[in-house]
XYZ file of C-alpha atoms in Angstrom:
735
model
C 19.953 31.515 3.850
C 22.273 34.477 3.874
C 22.375 37.755 2.008
C 24.978 40.406 1.283
C 25.373 43.356 3.619
C 24.245 45.679 0.817
C 20.950 43.892 0.165
C 17.689 45.625 0.996
C 16.152 42.424 2.358
C 17.225 39.238 4.060
C 15.827 35.752 3.495
C 15.733 33.078 6.194
C 14.800 29.442 5.808
C 12.346 27.795 8.194
C 13.777 25.912 11.142
C 13.492 22.168 11.654
C 13.302 21.253 7.965
C 15.499 18.158 8.363
C 13.148 16.838 11.029
C 10.149 17.621 8.832
C 11.655 15.809 5.860
C 12.217 12.767 8.053
C 8.573 12.969 9.168
C 7.354 13.305 5.568
C 9.430 10.317 4.478
C 7.954 8.266 7.316
C 4.420 9.258 6.312
C 5.140 8.361 2.693
C 6.253 4.857 3.650
C 3.070 4.372 5.680
C 0.908 5.689 2.833
C 2.500 3.282 0.370
C 1.856 0.447 2.830
C -1.835 1.409 3.039
C -2.174 1.513 -0.750
C -0.448 -1.868 -1.048
C -2.841 -3.318 1.521
C -5.874 -1.986 -0.351
C -4.613 -3.352 -3.647
C -3.817 -6.829 -2.336
C -6.841 -7.402 -0.094
C -9.772 -6.605 -2.374
C -12.810 -8.582 -1.131
C -14.665 -10.397 -3.904
C -17.410 -12.201 -1.951
C -20.036 -9.503 -2.589
C -20.233 -6.827 -5.297
C -21.362 -4.130 -2.834
C -18.372 -4.722 -0.589
C -16.037 -4.822 -3.592
C -17.410 -1.488 -4.818
C -17.035 0.088 -1.364
C -13.457 -1.221 -1.048
C -12.404 0.059 -4.481
C -14.059 3.426 -3.764
C -12.033 3.808 -0.581
C -8.884 2.739 -2.433
C -9.510 5.377 -5.124
C -10.074 8.026 -2.433
C -6.908 7.052 -0.572
C -4.979 7.081 -3.835
C -6.228 10.608 -4.494
C -5.484 11.798 -0.953
C -1.960 10.362 -1.288
C -1.364 12.250 -4.531
C -2.755 15.446 -3.036
C -0.609 15.053 0.100
C 2.473 14.810 -2.128
C 1.465 18.082 -3.797
C 1.205 19.790 -0.402
C 4.796 18.846 0.386
C 5.982 21.309 -2.240
C 5.052 24.234 0.022
C 6.249 22.638 3.245
C 9.604 21.364 2.067
C 11.519 24.613 2.415
C 9.433 27.701 3.295
C 11.292 31.013 3.475
C 10.695 34.281 5.294
C 11.893 37.787 4.427
C 13.070 40.725 6.487
C 13.362 44.164 4.886
C 15.808 46.995 5.605
C 13.934 50.249 5.070
C 16.779 52.304 6.513
C 19.094 51.191 3.715
C 16.389 51.964 1.162
C 15.984 55.521 2.435
C 19.743 56.075 2.684
C 20.261 55.143 -0.975
C 17.013 56.154 -2.652
C 15.244 58.455 -0.198
C 15.295 61.417 -2.592
C 14.184 59.460 -5.639
C 11.442 57.157 -4.431
C 9.044 56.182 -7.236
C 5.493 57.316 -7.726
C 2.953 54.852 -6.361
C -0.606 54.487 -7.649
C -3.147 52.917 -5.291
C -6.158 51.160 -6.827
C -9.259 50.611 -4.672
C -12.254 48.817 -6.177
C -15.846 48.923 -4.942
C -18.955 47.668 -6.705
C -22.010 47.967 -4.475
C -22.797 50.744 -1.941
C -25.153 48.389 -0.093
C -22.846 45.379 0.346
C -19.828 47.698 0.677
C -20.970 50.760 2.670
C -19.319 54.029 1.520
C -18.322 54.889 5.100
C -16.316 51.653 5.261
C -14.736 52.323 1.869
C -13.744 55.854 2.883
C -11.894 54.579 5.920
C -9.809 52.479 3.532
C -9.267 55.457 1.210
C -8.102 57.644 4.098
C -5.688 54.969 5.338
C -4.095 54.878 1.868
C -3.874 58.662 1.626
C -2.137 58.761 5.025
C 0.752 56.415 4.160
C 4.137 57.534 5.482
C 5.283 58.335 1.969
C 5.900 61.558 0.009
C 2.388 62.763 -0.793
C 3.391 64.299 -4.117
C 4.333 60.784 -5.243
C 1.138 59.096 -4.059
C -2.088 58.808 -6.066
C -5.270 57.101 -4.865
C -7.807 55.877 -7.423
C -11.277 54.715 -6.407
C -13.093 52.598 -8.982
C -16.841 52.606 -8.359
C -18.413 49.929 -10.531
C -21.870 50.863 -9.295
C -21.444 54.420 -10.571
C -23.104 55.624 -7.387
C -23.346 59.297 -6.482
C -23.488 58.123 -2.861
C -19.927 56.813 -3.121
C -18.803 59.970 -4.926
C -20.324 62.128 -2.186
C -18.548 60.030 0.440
C -15.234 60.491 -1.397
C -15.739 64.275 -1.486
C -16.304 64.218 2.272
C -13.218 62.015 2.798
C -11.031 64.461 0.842
C -12.165 67.302 3.109
C -11.494 65.249 6.223
C -8.067 64.170 4.897
C -6.854 67.766 5.192
C -7.064 67.346 8.961
C -6.492 63.599 9.288
C -3.132 63.374 7.505
C -1.402 66.088 9.603
C -2.871 64.445 12.709
C -1.397 61.062 11.675
C 2.008 62.608 10.996
C 2.057 64.543 14.263
C 1.197 61.604 16.505
C 2.696 58.801 14.391
C -0.738 57.173 14.241
C -1.130 53.442 13.607
C -3.340 52.233 12.046
C -4.216 55.162 9.775
C -7.740 54.005 9.115
C -9.802 56.388 11.278
C -12.498 53.785 11.846
C -9.957 51.246 13.114
C -8.027 53.835 15.070
C -10.948 55.359 16.931
C -13.265 52.384 17.403
C -11.170 49.228 17.595
C -8.864 47.939 20.302
C -5.425 49.170 19.238
C -2.531 50.569 21.221
C -1.798 54.142 20.284
C 1.703 55.329 19.485
C 1.475 58.208 21.934
C 0.847 57.343 25.566
C -1.157 60.514 26.192
C -2.942 60.576 22.860
C -6.160 58.996 24.120
C -6.793 61.886 26.533
C -5.562 64.711 24.343
C -7.858 67.459 23.166
C -6.774 66.969 19.577
C -7.679 63.275 19.718
C -11.201 64.115 20.875
C -11.609 66.841 18.262
C -10.452 64.547 15.468
C -12.758 61.778 16.615
C -15.716 64.191 16.691
C -14.827 65.437 13.222
C -14.664 61.866 11.884
C -17.970 60.876 13.479
C -19.625 63.947 11.987
C -18.351 62.970 8.538
C -19.581 59.387 8.929
C -22.989 60.617 10.108
C -23.310 62.795 7.009
C -22.340 59.899 4.727
C -24.643 57.415 6.455
C -27.512 59.885 6.325
C -27.138 60.270 2.568
C -26.864 56.493 2.096
C -30.011 55.971 4.174
C -31.849 58.534 2.028
C -30.666 56.754 -1.111
C -29.727 60.013 -2.824
C -27.643 63.119 -2.284
C -29.753 66.161 -1.382
C -29.327 69.078 -3.788
C -27.868 71.347 -1.109
C -25.003 68.875 -0.532
C -24.002 68.670 -4.189
C -21.281 71.275 -3.837
C -18.832 69.614 -6.238
C -19.387 70.229 -9.946
C -18.876 66.509 -10.571
C -22.433 65.769 -9.423
C -23.653 67.174 -12.736
C -22.464 63.953 -14.372
C -25.259 61.982 -12.710
C -28.645 61.924 -14.438
C -32.005 60.504 -13.380
C -31.923 57.652 -15.903
C -28.554 56.260 -14.790
C -28.340 52.784 -13.243
C -25.447 50.727 -11.920
C -25.486 48.690 -15.152
C -26.152 51.484 -17.620
C -24.221 54.746 -17.368
C -21.578 56.878 -19.061
C -17.980 57.121 -17.975
C -17.483 59.408 -14.991
C -13.955 60.506 -14.104
C -13.474 63.147 -11.429
C -10.081 64.350 -10.230
C -10.815 65.614 -6.733
C -7.250 66.429 -5.691
C -4.431 67.268 -8.101
C -1.995 70.026 -8.930
C -0.466 72.438 -6.406
C -3.290 74.844 -5.633
C -4.798 75.560 -2.235
C -7.434 72.846 -2.674
C -4.642 70.264 -2.883
C -3.105 71.250 0.465
C -3.823 70.064 3.974
C -4.429 72.476 6.851
C -0.676 72.806 7.415
C 0.033 73.739 3.812
C 1.461 70.378 2.722
C 0.472 68.636 -0.479
C -2.214 65.945 -0.342
C -2.053 62.797 -2.487
C -3.894 62.818 -5.802
C -7.428 61.443 -5.477
C -9.357 60.290 -8.541
C -12.872 58.862 -8.788
C -13.629 56.563 -11.736
C -16.915 54.952 -12.769
C -16.246 53.224 -16.090
C -18.914 53.151 -18.766
C -21.369 50.277 -18.479
C -23.985 49.025 -20.907
C -26.228 45.965 -20.486
C -25.209 44.604 -23.891
C -21.460 44.670 -23.078
C -19.764 42.319 -20.628
C -17.822 44.327 -18.057
C -15.543 41.502 -16.812
C -16.127 42.230 -13.131
C -13.152 43.356 -11.017
C -10.591 42.492 -13.718
C -12.278 44.900 -16.137
C -12.315 47.587 -13.474
C -8.598 47.100 -12.750
C -7.706 47.339 -16.430
C -9.574 50.634 -16.735
C -7.602 51.899 -13.736
C -4.372 50.810 -15.419
C -5.154 52.783 -18.565
C -6.531 55.914 -16.926
C -3.771 56.123 -14.303
C -1.109 55.827 -17.013
C -2.211 59.255 -18.294
C -2.804 60.961 -14.931
C 0.080 59.817 -12.714
C 1.725 56.774 -14.369
C 3.432 55.509 -11.221
C 5.795 52.583 -11.903
C 4.490 50.843 -8.747
C 0.821 49.937 -8.292
C -0.855 48.830 -5.084
C -4.302 47.283 -5.347
C -6.546 46.626 -2.366
C -10.152 45.600 -1.767
C -12.384 48.397 -0.556
C -12.566 46.975 2.977
C -8.841 46.231 3.252
C -7.415 49.235 5.053
C -3.733 49.948 5.636
C -2.689 48.773 9.074
C 0.987 49.642 8.627
C 2.041 53.023 7.254
C 5.474 51.629 6.283
C 4.174 48.964 3.887
C 5.127 50.855 0.730
C 8.741 51.166 1.845
C 8.853 47.487 2.832
C 7.641 46.483 -0.627
C 10.096 48.823 -2.371
C 12.971 47.012 -0.674
C 12.306 44.085 -3.016
C 11.948 46.181 -6.174
C 15.048 48.313 -5.468
C 17.358 45.523 -4.328
C 20.528 45.728 -6.434
C 20.912 41.961 -6.781
C 17.362 40.658 -7.303
C 15.110 43.690 -7.584
C 15.096 43.780 -11.385
C 13.332 40.388 -11.586
C 10.594 41.097 -9.031
C 7.175 41.464 -10.666
C 5.026 41.806 -7.546
C 5.160 41.706 -3.753
C 2.192 40.093 -2.026
C 1.092 40.707 1.566
C -1.270 38.215 3.260
C -5.011 38.828 3.440
C -5.821 39.346 7.120
C -9.040 40.325 8.883
C -9.686 42.377 11.999
C -13.016 40.742 12.868
C -11.780 37.193 13.497
C -13.256 35.643 16.640
C -11.052 34.282 19.416
C -11.160 30.733 18.062
C -11.725 31.686 14.413
C -15.177 30.126 14.116
C -15.205 29.845 10.307
C -11.430 29.527 9.790
C -11.495 32.762 7.788
C -8.025 33.848 8.893
C -6.385 31.016 6.923
C -3.418 31.318 9.251
C -1.834 28.048 8.146
C -1.992 29.107 4.497
C -0.415 32.479 5.342
C 2.243 31.138 7.712
C 3.166 27.875 5.978
C 1.928 27.580 2.416
C 2.577 31.048 0.962
C 6.164 31.105 2.319
C 6.588 27.646 0.805
C 5.467 28.895 -2.596
C 7.803 31.847 -2.124
C 10.742 29.435 -2.008
C 9.837 28.442 -5.588
C 9.561 32.129 -6.575
C 5.872 31.545 -7.277
C 3.882 33.388 -4.602
C 0.227 33.744 -5.572
C -1.284 37.111 -6.442
C -4.446 37.016 -4.311
C -6.159 40.164 -5.572
C -5.581 42.533 -2.656
C -2.640 43.851 -0.646
C -0.310 43.446 -3.616
C 2.362 45.822 -4.956
C 2.939 45.425 -8.697
C 5.531 46.600 -11.125
C 3.292 48.398 -13.631
C 5.138 46.990 -16.625
C 4.754 43.420 -15.345
C 1.036 43.864 -14.677
C 0.541 45.324 -18.140
C 2.016 42.216 -19.765
C 5.693 42.989 -20.390
C 7.872 39.872 -20.423
C 10.893 39.819 -18.170
C 14.276 40.297 -19.773
C 17.663 40.678 -18.133
C 18.405 43.792 -20.137
C 15.295 45.679 -19.027
C 16.013 48.676 -16.809
C 13.111 50.214 -14.907
C 12.747 53.970 -15.020
C 11.842 54.659 -11.407
C 11.788 58.418 -12.008
C 8.998 58.260 -14.533
C 5.536 59.524 -13.752
C 3.438 62.592 -14.490
C 4.668 65.623 -12.579
C 1.798 67.394 -10.796
C 3.241 70.778 -11.802
C 2.998 70.019 -15.515
C -0.441 68.424 -15.792
C -3.410 69.898 -17.588
C -6.292 71.289 -15.568
C -8.457 68.631 -13.951
C -11.422 69.211 -16.260
C -9.263 68.986 -19.398
C -7.531 65.838 -18.162
C -10.838 64.199 -17.244
C -12.125 64.598 -20.791
C -8.791 63.570 -22.266
C -8.770 60.144 -20.558
C -12.521 59.480 -20.658
C -12.329 57.249 -23.747
C -9.953 54.882 -21.917
C -12.838 53.833 -19.644
C -15.412 53.225 -22.387
C -17.002 49.767 -22.610
C -15.848 49.350 -26.246
C -12.221 50.443 -25.847
C -10.909 46.896 -25.475
C -12.576 45.506 -28.596
C -10.015 43.869 -30.911
C -7.176 44.484 -28.444
C -5.078 42.226 -26.198
C -6.510 43.708 -22.994
C -7.681 40.874 -20.738
C -5.734 38.339 -22.814
C -2.095 39.367 -22.756
C -2.290 42.873 -21.286
C -3.505 43.723 -17.791
C -5.628 41.430 -15.652
C -6.852 38.305 -17.426
C -10.538 37.758 -18.165
C -12.818 34.733 -18.141
C -11.967 33.334 -14.709
C -13.626 33.576 -11.302
C -10.189 34.182 -9.735
C -8.760 36.636 -12.228
C -6.081 37.610 -9.707
C -4.604 34.099 -9.465
C -4.642 33.757 -13.252
C -2.975 37.151 -13.690
C -0.245 36.311 -11.182
C 0.363 33.018 -12.960
C 0.618 34.859 -16.292
C 3.252 37.181 -14.812
C 5.208 34.143 -13.627
C 4.913 32.627 -17.095
C 6.306 35.908 -18.463
C 9.428 35.369 -16.391
C 8.719 37.665 -13.424
C 9.266 36.478 -9.877
C 7.285 37.360 -6.783
C 7.867 37.810 -3.087
C 5.643 37.168 -0.057
C 6.019 39.409 2.971
C 4.250 38.927 6.296
C 5.629 41.526 8.718
C 5.004 41.397 12.444
C 2.634 44.349 12.144
C 0.049 43.316 9.582
C 0.136 45.425 6.451
C -3.590 45.246 5.679
C -6.709 44.283 7.600
C -10.192 43.760 6.220
C -13.597 42.332 7.026
C -14.041 38.562 6.850
C -17.349 36.717 6.306
C -19.469 36.514 9.459
C -21.904 33.764 8.451
C -21.362 30.192 7.337
C -23.115 30.762 4.028
C -20.900 33.751 3.192
C -17.679 31.840 3.776
C -18.887 28.774 1.853
C -19.870 30.944 -1.124
C -16.492 32.669 -1.006
C -14.661 29.343 -1.097
C -16.947 28.124 -3.849
C -15.784 31.014 -6.038
C -12.130 30.498 -5.149
C -12.152 26.751 -5.767
C -14.213 27.109 -8.938
C -11.790 29.630 -10.409
C -8.681 27.701 -9.423
C -10.020 24.492 -10.939
C -10.975 26.413 -14.066
C -7.334 27.504 -14.412
C -6.166 23.920 -13.944
C -8.341 22.778 -16.854
C -7.254 25.609 -19.150
C -4.298 26.144 -21.452
C -2.667 27.980 -18.532
C -2.733 24.889 -16.296
C 0.348 24.915 -14.035
C 0.095 21.152 -13.527
C -0.116 20.264 -17.226
C 1.891 23.006 -18.941
C 3.488 25.187 -16.255
C 6.652 23.107 -15.805
C 7.919 24.520 -19.099
C 7.806 28.085 -17.763
C 8.144 28.009 -13.968
C 9.789 25.732 -11.425
C 8.111 22.375 -10.934
C 7.680 23.061 -7.208
C 5.690 26.177 -8.086
C 3.543 24.101 -10.452
C 2.791 21.729 -7.586
C 2.047 24.628 -5.235
C -0.429 26.241 -7.628
C -2.089 22.840 -8.101
C -2.855 22.543 -4.377
C -5.526 25.208 -4.836
C -6.386 24.185 -8.380
C -7.400 20.752 -7.128
C -9.443 21.910 -4.142
C -12.626 21.101 -6.052
C -11.580 17.530 -6.854
C -11.241 16.776 -3.135
C -15.030 16.837 -2.827
C -15.824 13.331 -4.092
C -13.046 11.475 -2.199
C -14.092 13.289 0.982
C -17.755 12.412 0.505
C -16.707 8.794 -0.108
C -14.868 8.652 3.197
C -17.683 10.411 5.053
C -20.414 8.074 3.804
C -19.153 4.599 2.903
C -17.312 3.611 6.132
C -20.188 4.630 8.490
C -22.850 2.989 6.317
C -20.932 -0.288 6.257
C -20.247 0.097 9.967
C -24.014 0.180 10.501
C -24.138 -3.222 8.809
C -21.187 -4.598 10.779
C -18.965 -4.764 7.679
C -15.278 -3.959 8.050
C -13.287 -1.949 5.512
C -10.085 -1.762 7.538
C -7.645 -4.336 8.991
C -8.162 -5.878 12.409
C -6.299 -4.539 15.415
C -4.302 -7.766 15.534
C -3.181 -7.394 11.902
C 0.190 -5.783 11.101
C -1.636 -3.767 8.394
C -3.466 -1.954 11.205
C -0.258 -0.117 12.148
C 0.222 2.108 9.041
C -3.416 3.277 9.208
C -3.028 4.323 12.832
C 0.388 5.899 12.299
C -0.779 8.010 9.357
C -3.877 9.143 11.233
C -2.017 10.110 14.410
C 1.065 11.605 12.745
C -0.837 13.643 10.183
C -3.263 15.155 12.684
C -0.554 15.726 15.266
C 1.472 17.676 12.719
C -1.651 19.543 11.603
C -2.263 20.599 15.210
C 1.353 21.663 15.736
C 1.349 23.627 12.470
C -1.912 25.333 13.421
C -0.681 26.288 16.900
C 2.582 27.585 15.408
C 0.548 29.701 12.978
C -1.273 31.377 15.864
C -4.453 29.320 16.269
C -5.777 27.960 19.540
C -6.626 24.264 19.968
C -10.295 25.087 19.510
C -9.371 27.161 16.480
C -7.666 24.099 14.981
C -10.765 22.012 15.737
C -12.966 24.620 14.060
C -10.651 24.568 11.043
C -11.025 20.780 10.724
C -14.798 21.191 10.691
C -14.674 23.977 8.132
C -12.411 22.067 5.751
C -14.842 19.135 5.833
C -17.780 21.474 5.175
C -15.981 23.256 2.344
C -15.078 20.010 0.651
C -18.610 18.635 0.620
C -20.291 21.915 -0.371
C -18.094 24.708 -1.804
C -15.707 22.370 -3.582
C -18.494 20.065 -4.753
C -20.406 22.998 -6.255
C -17.214 24.260 -7.883
C -16.537 20.862 -9.452
C -20.080 20.542 -10.784
C -20.059 24.118 -12.123
C -16.822 23.511 -13.997
C -18.195 20.315 -15.514
C -21.314 22.207 -16.605
C -19.126 24.951 -18.111
C -17.401 22.369 -20.283
C -20.810 21.606 -21.789
C -21.807 25.281 -21.973
C -24.514 24.891 -19.331
C -23.105 27.379 -16.806
C -21.876 30.963 -17.065
C -19.302 32.855 -15.041
C -20.747 34.979 -12.248
C -19.177 37.110 -9.541
C -20.615 37.332 -6.041
C -19.721 40.250 -3.801
C -19.104 39.198 -0.216
C -21.198 41.433 2.027
C -19.124 43.598 4.379
C -21.998 44.175 6.797
C -24.476 41.895 8.559
C -27.541 42.360 10.731
C -27.279 42.825 14.478
C -28.471 39.326 15.429
C -26.037 37.702 13.017
C -23.151 39.819 14.301
C -23.989 38.918 17.884
C -23.982 35.185 17.100
C -20.660 35.568 15.305
C -19.081 37.367 18.267
C -20.340 34.592 20.566
C -18.895 31.963 18.165
C -22.285 30.428 17.431
C -22.582 29.104 13.890
C -25.090 30.947 11.716
C -27.148 28.778 9.336
C -30.348 30.779 9.002
C -31.187 30.140 5.323
C -32.637 27.204 3.411
C -29.468 26.683 1.402
C -28.851 23.441 -0.452
C -25.364 23.548 1.014
C -26.841 23.252 4.508
C -28.961 20.304 3.394
C -25.804 18.490 2.272
C -24.040 19.311 5.544
C -27.058 18.266 7.619
C -27.572 15.029 5.677
C -23.935 13.919 5.981
C -23.898 14.766 9.696
C -27.142 12.849 10.350
C -26.030 9.771 8.396
C -22.911 9.555 10.555
C -24.957 10.235 13.682
C -27.442 7.447 12.902
C -24.661 5.020 12.063
C -22.615 5.795 15.156
C -25.464 5.619 17.644
C -26.855 2.571 15.859
C -23.558 0.800 16.454
C -23.412 2.002 20.060
C -26.905 0.607 20.623
C -25.912 -2.733 19.134
C -22.788 -2.785 21.285
C -25.005 -2.363 24.352
C -27.518 -5.001 23.270
C -25.128 -7.505 21.643
C -22.006 -8.555 23.467
C -18.927 -8.622 21.258
C -20.707 -6.908 18.346
C -17.731 -4.626 17.641
C -14.547 -6.610 17.305
C -11.075 -5.420 16.337
C -12.005 -5.282 12.661
C -14.491 -2.421 13.167
C -12.425 -0.284 15.529
C -11.106 2.148 12.903
C -14.584 2.695 11.483
C -16.051 3.302 14.940
C -13.337 5.879 15.758
C -13.681 7.535 12.342
C -17.458 7.763 12.616
C -17.233 8.994 16.200
C -14.868 11.802 15.229
C -17.168 12.896 12.414
C -20.048 13.012 14.889
C -17.930 15.014 17.355
C -16.906 17.548 14.748
C -20.544 17.992 13.694
C -21.911 18.804 17.160
C -22.751 22.425 16.113
C -24.697 20.976 13.165
C -26.841 18.787 15.423
C -27.458 21.780 17.668
C -28.529 23.840 14.670
C -30.828 21.066 13.456
C -32.588 20.185 16.702
C -31.666 22.213 19.785
C -31.419 25.882 18.892
C -34.419 28.220 18.703
C -32.750 31.440 17.516
C -32.889 32.826 13.974
C -29.492 31.313 13.173
C -30.674 27.714 13.576
C -31.174 25.423 10.602
C -34.524 26.227 8.955
C -37.143 23.530 9.586
C -37.257 22.752 5.874
C -33.528 21.923 5.932
C -33.985 19.778 9.042
C -36.876 17.788 7.573
C -35.189 17.226 4.209
C -31.850 16.243 5.800
C -33.612 13.949 8.257
C -35.646 12.290 5.538
C -32.734 11.718 3.163
C -30.387 10.430 5.870
C -32.969 7.973 7.238
C -33.734 6.747 3.725
C -30.027 6.252 2.922
C -29.421 4.347 6.160
C -32.428 2.054 5.603
C -31.456 1.369 1.994
C -27.890 0.588 3.021
C -29.076 -1.882 5.664
C -31.231 -3.573 3.057
C -28.757 -3.520 0.178
C -25.544 -4.285 2.076
C -26.778 -7.170 4.201
C -24.553 -10.147 3.406
C -25.452 -13.623 4.425
C-alpha cells in the first residue's frame, strides 16, 4: 500500500499474502474432504461408536468454522510507519493537550512503588509539559497511594530534567536503573549524576515501602494538606470523594529544579458506598473523563494500567500522527499499542506475551479498520470515547483545553469538580450506556472499542520497533488462567448481547471486522470441542477402536495434510513473531490448558448468567509474587501450588491420555500387530498430548517443591482418570 508524500503515516501490507492465500485454499479443500468423510462414513454397528463419531464430526465442524473466522485477520494484515518529523514541522507549536489516565485499585496487589514508576514515566514524556496532565485514579482510596504520589511529585522535579539531559529511555526509573537496558549515553552508567539520581530514587522507594509495610502514614510524614481528607472510619469500599491537585498552575511548586513547568498531577479517589455498584475499572475511567474535562480537558486521552510504564518517550507523537493526518485523521477514534511485558521468560513459559496475536492478528483486524481497544496503552479522541458519533462534517478543536494560567486555585477547583466523582452522579444518565466506557461486561474495554466502531470511528494499531509500553505479566499458571477466564467470559458475553459483532455488527462495521471480533468472542465455545478431541480418541484407542481412516485409505491423506500444514504454519508464524521453538511448544500447551479450563469456566459462567445464577466480578491480577514463585518462573518451571479445580481438570485430562497411551504401548509389546494402520492417527494424537503434558506429570508425581501439584489434586485427578478409563473399557467393548 502506498501513501501520499504529505501523509503523517505510511501503511504497508504484509509480504507473501498470495502464497498464504494459496495455502489457505489448500487447507480449506482438505477440511471439506475431512467433513465429507465424517458425514459419509458414520458407523452404525454400536451406539457408543456412533456417538463418538458424531461427537468428533461436530468438533471438526466447529473447528472448521472457527478456522474460517481466523482467516479474516490473516488475509491481509497491515503495518504502519509514522513520520513524527512532519508532524512537528506542521503542528509543533500547536500540539494538543493530552490527559493520561492511570488506574489502580489495590495497594497490596499493585504496590504503590510500582505504580509510581509508571506515573513518573508518563510525566517524563518528551512532550510539552504544560500540555500534559497525569491523573491517578485510586479505587482503594488509600492514603498509602496518595503518600507515594506526593513522593513521586517531589522526585519528578529532579527526574524529568535528568531524562531530558541524557535522553533517557525508558523513563520509568525502576526499569531504567534496575533492568537490563542500553542507555542512550555511553558514559551515563559511570557518571556522578547517574549515581546520585539512582540513590535519590532508591531513597524514595524505601520511604514508600516503609509506609506500605507499616500500613499507615506516620503523622510526621503527612506534610500535604490533602491527608486531612482521610478519616479513621474510611475503608476501600466506603469513603467520600477525594480529589487532590498536587501540581497545577505556574507557581514555584509546579516547577522542576531547572525552573521548567511540570505536568499537572491529580489524585482521584471516587466516592464509594457498599450499597452502590461502582462498575469496576469502567466506572473509574468515566469519573476520570468527567473530572478531567473540568481541570484540563485535553482532546487526546491516554489510558494505561498502573503497571504499564512508558518504554518510549515518543509514543504520544507517534499516536498524534494518526489523529493529525490530513487525509484520514478526522475519522480516527483511537490508536492502540500492543500490551507487552518486561518479565517474559526466554521461552515464554505461560505464553503471556501473545506475540502471535500482536504480530499477526491485531494488524489483520487493523486492515478492516477494527483494531480492538484492549484497555491499556490506548490513545483516544476524547469526543469518541465520550460517545460522539462520527460525522464527516465534524472538525476537532485541537487547541481546546483549560489553560493553566486561567484556572482557579487548586482547592477551589477540587471542590468544584467533587460532585462529578460521586457514586450517585450517573443515576438516570447515559453514562456507561452511551457515554464513556460501557458497563456490565467483564471486558469493558473491548465493548467500548466496539461501541466506538459502531459509532463510525475507525482505529489504528501501532507496534513500533521500540515498544511503547511494558508491564508485568502473570508469573503463575493460576494467574494466567484466571486472566484468560475473565477475557474469554467477557468476550463471549458481548457475542451473546445486542452488541454482538457476529449477529448484528455487519450492519455497522465491515464484515471482516465482525469475523475478527468473533475470534475472541468464541474463545469460550472452543472448550467443549477441545475436550471432545482430548478425551474420546484416546479412550477409544484404549479399546482398540478406530475413529480415523486407515493408512492405506485415500481419506487418510487430508487428515495428515491438515495436521502437518496447520502446525507447520503455526510454527512459522510463531517464529516470525519472535518466539523460539520451545516458546511455540509452550504456547501449544497453554492454548490447550486455557481451552479446557479458562474457556470452559467462561462458557459455564455465561450460561449461568443467562439464568441469573452468576454475577459479574472483577479479579485484579497480582503484580507481585513471593520469592519462591518468582524463582520458579525465572527458571521456567510451571507453578501449580494451589488446590484449584482448574488444575484437577488439567491433571485428569493429562492422566487419561497417559493411561491410554501407555496402555496401548503395553498391548503393542504384548500383542503382535495390535496397532494396525487404522489406529495410527489416534496413537500419534495421544502421544503428542502426552508429550505436551510432561510438565503436568512432573508436577503430579516427580516434583517436591512448593510449586508441585498439591497431593489432593493428584489423588482426585488420579482417581477420576482411572475410573473413566475403566468405565470406557467396560462400556465401549464391542464384540
